[in-house]
Short mmCIF file of C-alpha atoms and ligand atoms in Angstrom, two decimals:
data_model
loop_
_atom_site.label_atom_id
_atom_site.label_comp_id
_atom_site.label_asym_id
_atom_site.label_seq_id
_atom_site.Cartn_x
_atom_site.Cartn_y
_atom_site.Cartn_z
CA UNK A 1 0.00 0.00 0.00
CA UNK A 2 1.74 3.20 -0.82
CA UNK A 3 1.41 6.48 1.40
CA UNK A 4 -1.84 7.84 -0.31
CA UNK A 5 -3.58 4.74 0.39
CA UNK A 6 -2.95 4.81 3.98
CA UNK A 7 -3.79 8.88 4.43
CA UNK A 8 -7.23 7.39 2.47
CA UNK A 9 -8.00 4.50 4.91
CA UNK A 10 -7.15 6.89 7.83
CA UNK A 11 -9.49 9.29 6.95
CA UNK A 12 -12.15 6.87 5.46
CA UNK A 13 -12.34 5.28 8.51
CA UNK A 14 -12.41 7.83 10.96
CA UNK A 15 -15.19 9.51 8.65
CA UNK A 16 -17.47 6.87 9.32
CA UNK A 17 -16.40 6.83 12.80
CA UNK A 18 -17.65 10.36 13.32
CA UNK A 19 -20.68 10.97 15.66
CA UNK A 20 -21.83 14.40 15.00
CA UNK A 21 -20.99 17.17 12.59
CA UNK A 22 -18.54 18.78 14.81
CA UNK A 23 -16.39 15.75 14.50
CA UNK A 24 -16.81 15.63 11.04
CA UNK A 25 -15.30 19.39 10.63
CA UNK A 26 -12.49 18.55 12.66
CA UNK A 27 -11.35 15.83 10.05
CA UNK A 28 -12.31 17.88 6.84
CA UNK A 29 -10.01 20.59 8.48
CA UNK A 30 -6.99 17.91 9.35
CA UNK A 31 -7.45 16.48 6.22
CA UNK A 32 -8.65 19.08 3.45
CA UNK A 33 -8.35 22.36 5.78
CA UNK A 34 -4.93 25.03 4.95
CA UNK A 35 -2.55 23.39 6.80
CA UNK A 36 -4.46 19.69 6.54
CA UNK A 37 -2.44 16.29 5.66
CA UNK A 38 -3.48 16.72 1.88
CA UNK A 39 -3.53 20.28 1.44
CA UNK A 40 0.49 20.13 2.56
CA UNK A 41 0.99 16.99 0.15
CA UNK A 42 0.05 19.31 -2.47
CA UNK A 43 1.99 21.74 -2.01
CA UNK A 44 5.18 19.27 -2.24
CA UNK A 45 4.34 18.83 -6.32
CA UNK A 46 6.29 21.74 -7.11
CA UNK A 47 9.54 19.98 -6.06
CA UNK A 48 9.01 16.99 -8.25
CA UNK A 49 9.82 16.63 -11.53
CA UNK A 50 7.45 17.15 -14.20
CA UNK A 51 6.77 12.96 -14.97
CA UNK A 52 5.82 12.34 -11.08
CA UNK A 53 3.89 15.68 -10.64
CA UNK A 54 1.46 14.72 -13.10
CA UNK A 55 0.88 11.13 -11.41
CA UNK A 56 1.01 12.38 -8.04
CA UNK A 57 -0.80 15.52 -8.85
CA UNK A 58 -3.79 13.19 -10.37
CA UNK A 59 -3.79 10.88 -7.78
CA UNK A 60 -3.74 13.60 -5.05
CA UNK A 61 -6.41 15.10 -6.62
CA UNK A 62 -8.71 12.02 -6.75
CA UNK A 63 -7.69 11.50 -2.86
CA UNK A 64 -9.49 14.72 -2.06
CA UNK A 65 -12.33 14.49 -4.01
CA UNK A 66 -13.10 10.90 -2.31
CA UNK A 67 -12.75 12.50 1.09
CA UNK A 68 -15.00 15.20 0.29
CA UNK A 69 -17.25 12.91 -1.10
CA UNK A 70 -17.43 10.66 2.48
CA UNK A 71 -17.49 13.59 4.33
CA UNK A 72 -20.41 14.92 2.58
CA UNK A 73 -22.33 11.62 2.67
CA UNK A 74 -21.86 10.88 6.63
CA UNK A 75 -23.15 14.46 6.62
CA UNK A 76 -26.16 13.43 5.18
CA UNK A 77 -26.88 10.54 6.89
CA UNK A 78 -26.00 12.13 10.56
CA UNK A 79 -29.05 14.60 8.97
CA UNK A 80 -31.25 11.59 8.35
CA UNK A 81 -30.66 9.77 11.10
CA UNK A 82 -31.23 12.70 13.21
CA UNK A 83 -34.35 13.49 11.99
CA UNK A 84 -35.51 10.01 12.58
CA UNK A 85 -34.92 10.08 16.31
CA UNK A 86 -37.11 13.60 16.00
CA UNK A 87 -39.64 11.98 14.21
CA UNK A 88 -39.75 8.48 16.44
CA UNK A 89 -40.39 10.63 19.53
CA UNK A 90 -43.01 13.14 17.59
CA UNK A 91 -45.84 11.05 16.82
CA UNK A 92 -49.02 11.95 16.50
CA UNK A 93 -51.76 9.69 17.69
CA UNK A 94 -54.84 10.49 15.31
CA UNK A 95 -57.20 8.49 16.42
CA UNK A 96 -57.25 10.02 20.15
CA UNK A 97 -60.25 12.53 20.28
CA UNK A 98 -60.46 16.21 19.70
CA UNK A 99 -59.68 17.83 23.30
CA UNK A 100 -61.79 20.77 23.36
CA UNK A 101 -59.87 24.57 23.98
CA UNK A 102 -60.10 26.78 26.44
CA UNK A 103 -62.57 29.08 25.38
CA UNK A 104 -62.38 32.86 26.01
CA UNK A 105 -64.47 35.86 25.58
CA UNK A 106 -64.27 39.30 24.54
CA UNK A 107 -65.35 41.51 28.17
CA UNK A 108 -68.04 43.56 27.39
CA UNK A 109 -66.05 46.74 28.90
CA UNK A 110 -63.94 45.82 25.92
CA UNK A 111 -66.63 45.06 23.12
CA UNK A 112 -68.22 48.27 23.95
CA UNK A 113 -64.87 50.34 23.53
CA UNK A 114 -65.23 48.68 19.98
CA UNK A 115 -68.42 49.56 19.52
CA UNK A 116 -67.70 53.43 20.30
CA UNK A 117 -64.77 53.56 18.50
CA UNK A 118 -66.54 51.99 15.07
CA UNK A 119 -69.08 55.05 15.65
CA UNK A 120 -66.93 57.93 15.77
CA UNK A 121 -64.34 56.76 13.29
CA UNK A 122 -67.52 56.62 11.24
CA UNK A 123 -67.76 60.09 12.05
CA UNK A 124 -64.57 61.05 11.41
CA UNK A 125 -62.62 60.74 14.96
CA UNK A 126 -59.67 59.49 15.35
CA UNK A 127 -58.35 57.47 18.69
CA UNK A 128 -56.23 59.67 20.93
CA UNK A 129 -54.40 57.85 24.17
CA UNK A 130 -52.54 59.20 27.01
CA UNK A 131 -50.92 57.68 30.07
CA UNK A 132 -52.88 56.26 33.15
CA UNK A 133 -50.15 58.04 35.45
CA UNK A 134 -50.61 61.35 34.46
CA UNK A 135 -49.01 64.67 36.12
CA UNK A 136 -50.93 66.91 38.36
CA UNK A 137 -50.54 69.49 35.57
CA UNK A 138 -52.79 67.40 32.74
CA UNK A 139 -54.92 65.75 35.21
CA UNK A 140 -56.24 69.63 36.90
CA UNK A 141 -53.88 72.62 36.07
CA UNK A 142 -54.33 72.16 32.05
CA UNK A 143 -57.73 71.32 32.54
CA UNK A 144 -58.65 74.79 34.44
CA UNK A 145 -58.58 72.91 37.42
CA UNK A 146 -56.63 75.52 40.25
CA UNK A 147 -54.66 73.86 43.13
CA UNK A 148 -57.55 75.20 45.33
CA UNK A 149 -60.48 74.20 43.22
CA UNK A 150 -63.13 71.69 45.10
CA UNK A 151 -63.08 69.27 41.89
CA UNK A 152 -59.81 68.09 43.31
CA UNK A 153 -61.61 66.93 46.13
CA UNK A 154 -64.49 65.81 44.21
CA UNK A 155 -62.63 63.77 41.78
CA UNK A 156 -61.16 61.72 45.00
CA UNK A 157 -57.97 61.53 43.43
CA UNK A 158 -55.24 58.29 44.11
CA UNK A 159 -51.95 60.10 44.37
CA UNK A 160 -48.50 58.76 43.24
CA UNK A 161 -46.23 58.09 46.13
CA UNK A 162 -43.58 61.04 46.56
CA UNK A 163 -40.50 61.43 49.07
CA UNK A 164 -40.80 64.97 51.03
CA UNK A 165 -37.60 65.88 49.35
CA UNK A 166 -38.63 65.28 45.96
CA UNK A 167 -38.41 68.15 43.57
CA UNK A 168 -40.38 66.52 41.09
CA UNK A 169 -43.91 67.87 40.26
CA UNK A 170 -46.96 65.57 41.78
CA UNK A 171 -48.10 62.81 39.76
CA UNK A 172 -51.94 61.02 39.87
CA UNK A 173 -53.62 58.15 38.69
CA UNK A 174 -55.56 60.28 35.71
CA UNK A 175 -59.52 60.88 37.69
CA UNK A 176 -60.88 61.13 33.81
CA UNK A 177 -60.41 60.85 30.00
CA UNK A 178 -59.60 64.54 29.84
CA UNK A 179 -55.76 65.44 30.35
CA UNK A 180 -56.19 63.46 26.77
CA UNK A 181 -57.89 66.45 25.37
CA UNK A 182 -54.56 68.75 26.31
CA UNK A 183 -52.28 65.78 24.91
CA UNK A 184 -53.65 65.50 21.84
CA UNK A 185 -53.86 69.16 20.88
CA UNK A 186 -50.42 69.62 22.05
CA UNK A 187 -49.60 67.10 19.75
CA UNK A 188 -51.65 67.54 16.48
CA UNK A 189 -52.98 71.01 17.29
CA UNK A 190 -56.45 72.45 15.59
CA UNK A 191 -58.16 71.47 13.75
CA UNK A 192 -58.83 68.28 15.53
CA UNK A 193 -61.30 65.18 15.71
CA UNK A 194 -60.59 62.71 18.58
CA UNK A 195 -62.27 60.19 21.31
CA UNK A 196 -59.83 58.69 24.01
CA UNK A 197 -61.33 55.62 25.61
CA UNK A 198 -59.48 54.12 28.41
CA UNK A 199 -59.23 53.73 32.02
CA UNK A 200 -59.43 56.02 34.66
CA UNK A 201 -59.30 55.52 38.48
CA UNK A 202 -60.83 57.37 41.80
CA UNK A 203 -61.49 56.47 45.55
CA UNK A 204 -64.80 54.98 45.45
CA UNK A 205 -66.31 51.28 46.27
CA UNK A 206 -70.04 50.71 45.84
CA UNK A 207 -72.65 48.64 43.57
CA UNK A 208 -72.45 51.33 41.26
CA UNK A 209 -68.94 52.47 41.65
CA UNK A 210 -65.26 51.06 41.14
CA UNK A 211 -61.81 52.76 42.23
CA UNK A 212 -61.07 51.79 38.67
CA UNK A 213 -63.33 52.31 35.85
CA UNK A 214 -63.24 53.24 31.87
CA UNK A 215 -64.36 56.71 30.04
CA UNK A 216 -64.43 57.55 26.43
CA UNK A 217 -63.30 61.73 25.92
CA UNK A 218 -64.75 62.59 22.92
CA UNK A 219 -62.92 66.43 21.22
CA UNK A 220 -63.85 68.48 18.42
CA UNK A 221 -62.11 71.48 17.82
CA UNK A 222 -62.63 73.93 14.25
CA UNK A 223 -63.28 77.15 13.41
CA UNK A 224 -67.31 77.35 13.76
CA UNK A 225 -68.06 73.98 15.98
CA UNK A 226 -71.30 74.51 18.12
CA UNK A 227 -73.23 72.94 20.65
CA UNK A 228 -75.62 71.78 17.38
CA UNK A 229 -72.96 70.22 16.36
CA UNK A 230 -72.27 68.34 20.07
CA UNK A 231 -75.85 67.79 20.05
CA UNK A 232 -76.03 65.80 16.84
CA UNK A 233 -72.66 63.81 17.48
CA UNK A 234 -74.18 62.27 20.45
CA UNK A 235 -77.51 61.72 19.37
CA UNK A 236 -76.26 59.83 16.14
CA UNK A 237 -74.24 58.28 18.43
CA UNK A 238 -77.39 56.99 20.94
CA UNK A 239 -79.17 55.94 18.09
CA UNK A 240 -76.06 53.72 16.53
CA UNK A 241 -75.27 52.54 19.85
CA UNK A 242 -78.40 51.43 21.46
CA UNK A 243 -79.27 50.44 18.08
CA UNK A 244 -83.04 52.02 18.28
CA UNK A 245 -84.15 54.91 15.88
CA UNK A 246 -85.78 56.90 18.64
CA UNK A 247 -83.64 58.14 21.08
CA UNK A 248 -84.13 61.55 22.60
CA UNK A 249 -81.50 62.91 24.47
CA UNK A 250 -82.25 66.07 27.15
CA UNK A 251 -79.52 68.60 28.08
CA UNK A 252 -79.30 69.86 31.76
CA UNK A 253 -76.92 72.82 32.45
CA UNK A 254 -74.17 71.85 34.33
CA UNK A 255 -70.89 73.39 35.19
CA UNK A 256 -67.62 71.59 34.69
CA UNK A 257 -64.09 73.60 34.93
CA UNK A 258 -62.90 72.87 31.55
CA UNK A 259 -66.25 73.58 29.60
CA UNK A 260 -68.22 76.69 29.39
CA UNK A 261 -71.46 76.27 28.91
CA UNK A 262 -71.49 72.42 30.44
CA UNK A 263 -74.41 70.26 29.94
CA UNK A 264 -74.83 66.73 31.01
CA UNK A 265 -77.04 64.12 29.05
CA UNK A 266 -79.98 62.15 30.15
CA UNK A 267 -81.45 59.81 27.67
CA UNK A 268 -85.22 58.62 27.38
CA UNK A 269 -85.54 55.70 29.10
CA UNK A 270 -88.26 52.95 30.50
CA UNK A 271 -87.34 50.51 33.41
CA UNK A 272 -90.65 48.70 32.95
CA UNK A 273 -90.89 44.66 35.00
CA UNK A 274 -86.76 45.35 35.91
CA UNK A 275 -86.63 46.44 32.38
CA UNK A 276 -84.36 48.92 30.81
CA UNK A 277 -85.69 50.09 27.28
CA UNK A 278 -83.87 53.13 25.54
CA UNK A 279 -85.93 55.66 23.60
CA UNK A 280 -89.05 54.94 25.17
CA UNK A 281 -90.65 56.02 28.81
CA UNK A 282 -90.97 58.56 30.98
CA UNK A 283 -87.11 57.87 33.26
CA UNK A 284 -84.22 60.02 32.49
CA UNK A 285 -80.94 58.30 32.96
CA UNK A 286 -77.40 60.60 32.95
CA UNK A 287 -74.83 59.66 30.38
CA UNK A 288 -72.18 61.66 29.96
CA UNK A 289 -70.68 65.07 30.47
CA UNK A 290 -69.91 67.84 27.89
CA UNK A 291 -69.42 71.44 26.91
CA UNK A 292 -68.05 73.49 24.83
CA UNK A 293 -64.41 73.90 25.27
CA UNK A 294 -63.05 76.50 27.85
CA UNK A 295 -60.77 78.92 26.09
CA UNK A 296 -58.27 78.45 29.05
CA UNK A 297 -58.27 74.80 27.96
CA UNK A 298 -57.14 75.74 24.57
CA UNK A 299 -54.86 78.37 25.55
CA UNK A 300 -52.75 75.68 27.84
CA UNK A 301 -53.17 73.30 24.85
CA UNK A 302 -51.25 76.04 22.59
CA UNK A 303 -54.51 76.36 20.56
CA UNK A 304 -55.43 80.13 20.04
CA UNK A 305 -59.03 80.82 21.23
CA UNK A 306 -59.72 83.31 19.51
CA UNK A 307 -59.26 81.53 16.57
CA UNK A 308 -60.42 78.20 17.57
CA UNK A 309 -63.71 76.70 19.75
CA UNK A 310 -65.48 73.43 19.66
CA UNK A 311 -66.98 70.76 22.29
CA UNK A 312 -65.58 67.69 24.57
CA UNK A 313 -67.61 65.33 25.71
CA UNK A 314 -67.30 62.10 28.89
CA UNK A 315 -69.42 59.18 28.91
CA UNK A 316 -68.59 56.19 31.13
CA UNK A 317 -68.24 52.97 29.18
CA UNK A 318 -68.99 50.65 31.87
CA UNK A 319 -72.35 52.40 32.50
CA UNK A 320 -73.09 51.75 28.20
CA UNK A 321 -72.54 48.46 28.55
CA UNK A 322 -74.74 47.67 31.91
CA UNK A 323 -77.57 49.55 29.92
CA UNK A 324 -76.82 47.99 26.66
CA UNK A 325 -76.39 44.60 27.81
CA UNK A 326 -78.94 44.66 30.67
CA UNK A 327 -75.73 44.32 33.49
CA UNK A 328 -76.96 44.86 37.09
CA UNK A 329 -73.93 44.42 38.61
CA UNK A 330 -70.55 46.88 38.42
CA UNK A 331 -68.71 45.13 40.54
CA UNK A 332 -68.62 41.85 38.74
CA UNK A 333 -67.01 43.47 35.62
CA UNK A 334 -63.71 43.09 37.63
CA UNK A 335 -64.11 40.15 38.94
CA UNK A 336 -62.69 37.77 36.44
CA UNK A 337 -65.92 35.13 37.32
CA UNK A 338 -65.78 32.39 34.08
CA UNK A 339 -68.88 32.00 34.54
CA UNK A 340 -69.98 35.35 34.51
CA UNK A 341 -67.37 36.36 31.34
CA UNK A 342 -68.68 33.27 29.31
CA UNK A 343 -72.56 34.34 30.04
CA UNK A 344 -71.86 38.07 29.76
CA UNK A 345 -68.57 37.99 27.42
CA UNK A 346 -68.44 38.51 23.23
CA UNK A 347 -67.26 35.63 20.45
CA UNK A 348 -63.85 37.08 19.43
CA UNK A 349 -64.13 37.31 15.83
CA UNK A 350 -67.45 39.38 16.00
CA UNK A 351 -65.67 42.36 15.96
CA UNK A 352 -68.20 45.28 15.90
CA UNK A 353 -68.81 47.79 13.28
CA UNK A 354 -71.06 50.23 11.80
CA UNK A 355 -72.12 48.71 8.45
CA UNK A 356 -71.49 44.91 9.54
CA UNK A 357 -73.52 45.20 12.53
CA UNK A 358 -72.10 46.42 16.16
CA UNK A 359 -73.58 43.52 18.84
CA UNK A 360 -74.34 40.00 18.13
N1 LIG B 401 -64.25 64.77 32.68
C1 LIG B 401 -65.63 64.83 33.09
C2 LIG B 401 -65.86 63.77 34.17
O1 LIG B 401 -65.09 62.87 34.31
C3 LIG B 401 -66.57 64.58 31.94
C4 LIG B 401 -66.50 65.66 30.90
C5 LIG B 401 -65.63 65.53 29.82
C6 LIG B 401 -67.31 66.77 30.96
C7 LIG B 401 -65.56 66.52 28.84
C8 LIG B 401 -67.27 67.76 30.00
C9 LIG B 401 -66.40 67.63 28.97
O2 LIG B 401 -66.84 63.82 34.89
#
């Protein structure tokens, strides 16, 4: 056997020795690599004369191709064999039965939020958000709110934790929708179309009260928007909403900081046998809060008052859905009760909207 055919039986065999691909590198680069066995063999033709470079050359040449050859077949099969062991362990018996999935539903606090925000994007609002920890300044200050004013009170506000020493300005867990308003004309300016549902938080605990609860902020700001104009938004809201052509909404002065004049909204209601019809009746149930804009509002928003005016509006979402949905209950909106989510709670591919259909 001359030299060659040992280097080929050396490698040969310790290529089909080789466990894993790591291995099989190591003998490519010992063999084939730079400075490998074969590689340095080659690089010894130039000292031989021209009769023995040409049959050593040849036969070098065939040596490396078989190598490569081996090397890439154990490659392969490692592959294969691999996969086997995957597959041997990843069966799949099909004749077991279906197991049934979890299922979940879509919370009605969140199916209404849907609902809303198909309306006024039919109207031409756009979705404006803002933090849930929101500074003193956005939450009251912006808002025409003075340190001294009673609505601080009112609004029994959860304050963020500070040190005495602190020098930074307070921070609260937002009381409403509204520091949105200032956010979102700080950002885009006037004109402006927006509603910002979300959650807002104050210290209260009853059947009909939680310290945590959601509003939608509805803003309209151009050069000539009037309360006829607040007044039709929300009744072509009502009527898309409750999904009932009559709805009559009544308008009872008010007085909020940040609006002047302030109305809030009853609508027409029955609560005949337990109950609630919309549109119909002789009850009047509160819905929301609104006014036109305050021109102080504007002015800490950066929008010019005397150039610009138009309305805001509150409603609280978890009140729309107890009325739309017939919920008694507040409390058990936060409760996370299966029972309650799969009786009260929404498929979720029905998602809601204006020409498909909002509920059901
Ligand atoms: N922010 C008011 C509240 O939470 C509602 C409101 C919003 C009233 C906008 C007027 C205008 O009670």
């Amino acid at each position: 056997m001359d030299a060659l055919d040992v280097l080929k039986a050396k490698y040969l065999d310790e290529i089909a020795a080789a466990a894993d691909e790591a291995s099989l590198e190591e003998i490519r680069l010992a063999a084939l690599g730079k400075k490998g066995e074969i590689s340095l063999k080659m690089r010894e033709l130039g000292q031989m004369t021209p009769e023995e470079r040409q049959t050593t050359g040849a036969a070098l040449n065939r040596l490396k191709d078989e190598i490569d050859a081996a090397l890439r077949a154990r490659k392969t099969a490692l592959a294969d064999a691999a996969l086997d062991a995957r597959l041997a362990t990843e069966w799949l018996d099909v004749t077991l039965p279906g197991r049934p999935r979890p299922r979940g539903t879509i919370h009605p606090v969140s199916q209404v939020m849907e609902e809303v925000t198909a309306i006024f994007a039919d109207m031409g609002f756009a979705v404006a958000e803002g933090p849930q920890v929101e500074s003193d300044w956005y939450n009251f200050d912006a808002l025409n709110i003075a340190p001294e004013h009673p609505a601080r009170q009112e609004h029994d506000t959860f304050f963020m934790h500070r040190d005495a020493e602190d020098p930074r300005p307070p921070h609260v867990l937002r009381t409403h929708t509204s520091p949105v308003q200032i956010r979102a004309m700080q950002k885009q300016g006037a004109p402006i179309r927006v509603i910002a549902p979300g959650r807002v938080y104050r210290m209260d605990m009853d059947q009909t009260h939680a310290p945590m609860f959601h509003q939608v902020e509805g803003l309209a700001i151009g050069k000539d928007i009037s309360m006829a104009n607040l007044k039709w938004v929300l009744e072509e809201f009502c009527r898309a909403f409750f999904e009932v052509e009559n709805v009559e909404l009544r308008f009872r002065a008010s007085h909020f900081p940040f609006t002047e004049p302030s109305a809030e909204v009853d609508i027409r209601c029955s609560w005949e046998g337990g109950q609630l019809k919309i549109g119909e009746g002789d009850s009047w149930m509160e819905i929301l809060g609104s006014g036109m804009v305050h021109p102080k509002v504007l002015e800490s928003a950066g929008v010019d008052p005397t150039e610009w005016q138009g309305f805001a509006f509150g409603m609280g979402i978890d009140r729309l859905a107890m009325l739309k949905y017939g919920i008694p209950d507040l409390r058990a909106f936060f409760e996370s009760d299966l029972r309650w989510l799969r009786h009260y709670g929404f498929a979720a591919l029905d998602m809601p909207t204006v020409f498909g259909g909002l509920s059901r």
